[in-house]
Short mmCIF file of C-alpha atoms in Angstrom, two decimals:
data_model
loop_
_atom_site.label_atom_id
_atom_site.label_comp_id
_atom_site.label_asym_id
_atom_site.label_seq_id
_atom_site.Cartn_x
_atom_site.Cartn_y
_atom_site.Cartn_z
CA UNK A 1 6.17 52.67 4.59
CA UNK A 2 5.26 50.60 1.82
CA UNK A 3 6.03 51.81 -1.68
CA UNK A 4 2.36 51.11 -2.38
CA UNK A 5 0.88 52.96 0.45
CA UNK A 6 -0.32 55.84 -1.42
CA UNK A 7 -2.26 53.27 -3.73
CA UNK A 8 -3.88 51.64 -0.64
CA UNK A 9 -4.65 55.25 0.67
CA UNK A 10 -6.19 55.96 -2.73
CA UNK A 11 -8.34 52.93 -2.60
CA UNK A 12 -9.61 53.57 0.88
CA UNK A 13 -10.82 57.13 -0.26
CA UNK A 14 -12.45 55.73 -3.35
CA UNK A 15 -14.18 53.02 -1.48
CA UNK A 16 -15.65 55.37 0.92
CA UNK A 17 -16.81 57.75 -1.67
CA UNK A 18 -18.63 54.92 -3.32
CA UNK A 19 -20.26 53.78 -0.04
CA UNK A 20 -21.28 57.36 0.70
CA UNK A 21 -23.16 57.51 -2.70
CA UNK A 22 -24.64 54.03 -2.12
CA UNK A 23 -24.19 52.28 1.15
CA UNK A 24 -25.26 48.90 -0.33
CA UNK A 25 -23.20 49.21 -3.53
CA UNK A 26 -20.52 46.62 -2.66
CA UNK A 27 -22.85 44.23 -1.11
CA UNK A 28 -24.98 44.19 -4.38
CA UNK A 29 -21.77 44.05 -6.49
CA UNK A 30 -20.49 41.11 -4.50
CA UNK A 31 -23.76 39.05 -5.05
CA UNK A 32 -23.82 39.21 -8.89
CA UNK A 33 -22.09 40.24 -12.20
CA UNK A 34 -24.50 40.98 -15.00
CA UNK A 35 -22.57 43.30 -17.38
CA UNK A 36 -24.15 43.93 -20.81
CA UNK A 37 -20.77 44.82 -22.39
CA UNK A 38 -17.53 43.32 -22.98
CA UNK A 39 -14.74 45.83 -23.65
CA UNK A 40 -11.72 44.56 -25.72
CA UNK A 41 -9.22 47.47 -25.54
CA UNK A 42 -5.56 48.42 -25.54
CA UNK A 43 -3.43 47.89 -22.41
CA UNK A 44 -2.16 51.53 -22.54
CA UNK A 45 -2.49 53.10 -19.08
CA UNK A 46 -4.11 56.30 -20.61
CA UNK A 47 -7.09 54.28 -21.76
CA UNK A 48 -9.19 53.30 -18.68
CA UNK A 49 -12.20 51.47 -19.83
CA UNK A 50 -14.91 52.08 -17.11
CA UNK A 51 -14.20 55.75 -16.88
CA UNK A 52 -14.31 56.52 -20.66
CA UNK A 53 -17.85 55.30 -20.88
CA UNK A 54 -18.87 56.39 -17.44
CA UNK A 55 -19.81 52.92 -16.04
CA UNK A 56 -19.20 51.59 -12.57
CA UNK A 57 -17.45 48.28 -11.61
CA UNK A 58 -19.82 45.37 -12.53
CA UNK A 59 -21.13 47.07 -15.60
CA UNK A 60 -18.22 46.19 -17.90
CA UNK A 61 -16.42 43.09 -18.61
CA UNK A 62 -12.85 43.96 -19.61
CA UNK A 63 -10.18 42.31 -21.81
CA UNK A 64 -7.04 44.44 -22.53
CA UNK A 65 -3.77 43.52 -24.61
CA UNK A 66 -1.26 45.48 -26.63
CA UNK A 67 -3.11 47.14 -29.38
CA UNK A 68 -6.41 45.53 -28.83
CA UNK A 69 -5.64 42.59 -30.94
CA UNK A 70 -8.13 39.43 -31.43
CA UNK A 71 -6.00 36.57 -32.61
CA UNK A 72 -7.76 33.21 -33.30
CA UNK A 73 -4.61 31.68 -31.52
CA UNK A 74 -4.96 33.60 -28.32
CA UNK A 75 -6.64 31.32 -25.77
CA UNK A 76 -6.80 34.06 -23.28
CA UNK A 77 -8.79 36.41 -25.47
CA UNK A 78 -10.93 33.60 -26.75
CA UNK A 79 -11.73 32.46 -23.21
CA UNK A 80 -12.76 35.92 -22.14
CA UNK A 81 -15.02 36.21 -25.20
CA UNK A 82 -16.42 32.71 -24.60
CA UNK A 83 -17.14 33.49 -20.84
CA UNK A 84 -18.74 36.86 -21.73
CA UNK A 85 -21.06 35.52 -24.49
CA UNK A 86 -21.91 32.10 -23.11
CA UNK A 87 -21.96 32.65 -19.35
CA UNK A 88 -22.51 36.54 -18.81
CA UNK A 89 -24.80 36.76 -21.90
CA UNK A 90 -23.27 40.21 -22.93
CA UNK A 91 -25.19 42.07 -25.47
CA UNK A 92 -22.39 44.35 -26.86
CA UNK A 93 -18.56 43.67 -27.54
CA UNK A 94 -17.01 46.93 -27.74
CA UNK A 95 -13.66 46.80 -29.67
CA UNK A 96 -11.92 49.84 -28.66
CA UNK A 97 -8.60 51.20 -30.06
CA UNK A 98 -7.03 54.54 -29.43
CA UNK A 99 -5.49 57.26 -31.64
CA UNK A 100 -1.57 57.35 -31.25
CA UNK A 101 -1.32 53.64 -30.24
CA UNK A 102 2.31 52.77 -29.47
CA UNK A 103 1.75 49.12 -30.84
CA UNK A 104 0.28 50.31 -33.92
CA UNK A 105 3.05 52.79 -34.49
CA UNK A 106 5.69 50.01 -33.70
CA UNK A 107 4.00 47.93 -36.40
CA UNK A 108 4.83 50.55 -38.93
CA UNK A 109 8.50 50.73 -38.09
CA UNK A 110 11.52 48.36 -38.69
CA UNK A 111 12.94 48.28 -35.10
CA UNK A 112 12.99 45.16 -33.19
CA UNK A 113 11.33 45.22 -29.79
CA UNK A 114 11.51 41.53 -28.88
CA UNK A 115 8.68 39.08 -28.14
CA UNK A 116 6.06 41.72 -29.07
CA UNK A 117 7.13 41.75 -32.76
CA UNK A 118 5.37 38.49 -33.23
CA UNK A 119 2.40 39.96 -31.43
CA UNK A 120 2.20 42.87 -33.61
CA UNK A 121 2.78 41.01 -36.76
CA UNK A 122 -0.97 41.02 -37.75
CA UNK A 123 -1.03 44.70 -37.65
CA UNK A 124 2.02 44.69 -39.65
CA UNK A 125 0.35 42.68 -42.30
CA UNK A 126 -2.61 44.98 -42.15
CA UNK A 127 -0.22 48.04 -42.72
CA UNK A 128 1.16 46.30 -45.72
CA UNK A 129 -2.15 45.42 -47.19
CA UNK A 130 -3.32 49.05 -46.85
CA UNK A 131 -0.05 50.58 -47.72
CA UNK A 132 -1.28 52.49 -50.89
CA UNK A 133 -4.15 53.93 -48.85
CA UNK A 134 -1.93 54.95 -45.84
CA UNK A 135 0.45 56.65 -48.27
CA UNK A 136 -2.13 59.08 -49.13
CA UNK A 137 -1.87 60.71 -45.65
CA UNK A 138 0.61 63.40 -45.49
CA UNK A 139 2.13 62.93 -41.83
CA UNK A 140 3.20 59.87 -39.92
CA UNK A 141 0.69 60.77 -37.16
CA UNK A 142 -2.22 60.68 -39.71
CA UNK A 143 -1.07 57.32 -40.97
CA UNK A 144 -0.68 55.96 -37.52
CA UNK A 145 -4.15 57.17 -36.55
CA UNK A 146 -5.69 55.75 -39.68
CA UNK A 147 -4.00 52.29 -39.17
CA UNK A 148 -5.46 52.64 -35.64
CA UNK A 149 -8.83 52.75 -36.99
CA UNK A 150 -8.24 49.98 -39.68
CA UNK A 151 -7.02 47.82 -36.96
CA UNK A 152 -9.97 48.13 -34.86
CA UNK A 153 -12.17 47.35 -37.97
CA UNK A 154 -10.08 44.14 -38.55
CA UNK A 155 -10.58 43.07 -34.98
CA UNK A 156 -14.28 43.54 -35.18
CA UNK A 157 -14.14 41.18 -38.04
CA UNK A 158 -11.93 38.84 -36.09
CA UNK A 159 -14.27 38.72 -33.25
CA UNK A 160 -17.38 38.08 -35.43
CA UNK A 161 -15.63 35.17 -37.29
CA UNK A 162 -15.18 33.20 -34.07
CA UNK A 163 -17.43 30.17 -33.60
CA UNK A 164 -18.25 31.58 -30.10
CA UNK A 165 -20.09 34.58 -31.50
CA UNK A 166 -21.48 32.82 -34.47
CA UNK A 167 -22.86 30.05 -32.32
CA UNK A 168 -24.52 32.71 -29.98
CA UNK A 169 -26.15 34.12 -33.19
CA UNK A 170 -27.29 30.59 -34.21
CA UNK A 171 -29.00 30.25 -30.74
CA UNK A 172 -30.86 33.57 -31.37
CA UNK A 173 -28.83 35.32 -28.75
CA UNK A 174 -28.86 39.21 -28.99
CA UNK A 175 -25.23 40.18 -29.62
CA UNK A 176 -23.56 42.92 -31.48
CA UNK A 177 -19.86 43.72 -31.93
CA UNK A 178 -18.94 47.46 -32.38
CA UNK A 179 -15.88 49.12 -33.34
CA UNK A 180 -14.87 52.28 -31.41
CA UNK A 181 -11.85 54.42 -30.94
CA UNK A 182 -10.61 56.66 -28.25
CA UNK A 183 -8.98 60.03 -28.58
CA UNK A 184 -6.44 60.48 -25.86
CA UNK A 185 -5.96 64.15 -26.73
CA UNK A 186 -9.69 65.11 -26.30
CA UNK A 187 -11.06 62.27 -24.34
CA UNK A 188 -13.75 61.39 -26.85
CA UNK A 189 -14.88 57.90 -27.68
CA UNK A 190 -16.02 57.72 -31.29
CA UNK A 191 -18.15 55.00 -33.19
CA UNK A 192 -16.57 53.85 -36.35
CA UNK A 193 -19.85 52.36 -37.57
CA UNK A 194 -18.73 48.94 -38.30
CA UNK A 195 -21.26 47.07 -36.16
CA UNK A 196 -21.79 43.49 -36.64
CA UNK A 197 -25.14 42.20 -35.29
CA UNK A 198 -25.57 38.88 -37.36
CA UNK A 199 -24.00 36.19 -39.39
CA UNK A 200 -25.74 37.68 -42.49
CA UNK A 201 -23.41 40.45 -42.39
CA UNK A 202 -20.31 38.25 -42.71
CA UNK A 203 -18.57 37.44 -46.06
CA UNK A 204 -19.86 33.93 -46.93
CA UNK A 205 -16.40 32.27 -46.41
CA UNK A 206 -16.40 33.29 -42.73
CA UNK A 207 -20.03 31.90 -42.03
CA UNK A 208 -20.08 28.83 -39.95
CA UNK A 209 -22.98 26.27 -39.92
CA UNK A 210 -24.61 25.45 -36.57
CA UNK A 211 -23.00 22.63 -34.63
#
């Protein structure tokens, strides 16, 4: 028996349960993809995007990486954002971190982990920038969780600073970037209230002129 057989069995049960609820679900799903949301989240296996917000396949376009980072040199992430904004016309980009994130924790420590050290460098820089603020928290867990929030806030800014998003706003496209965080311990998804919905909300040095 294949080592993956139990996964194939799970899939068969899942597909059958969906078809029982809606016999035409997969037929309709195969014909179109019109999600209103792009989720940019962490690769952590404990943070399943669709399940957290109660959406079915086809309702959520998803990009995940370690510690939900948006770098202006990451062509993978930028390609996902461009396709979601320009082709799918999503209305909301949900940048979602989670408390207790291992990538964020690693960025606060001095251990070498390999290639990922470079990936986490921007969060390490963020921790240094906010070192006095983070020092006001009594425990390591509190400091990690606060940096998880600060990281989300920074990634919302990074998304809004892209030419992809700003060109959408210049075209009059309805698009908002939201910062949210998920609690693995309680399953709750929280709004950090840092939504950016237009170029006028950006600092002047990050505003790009129309092409």
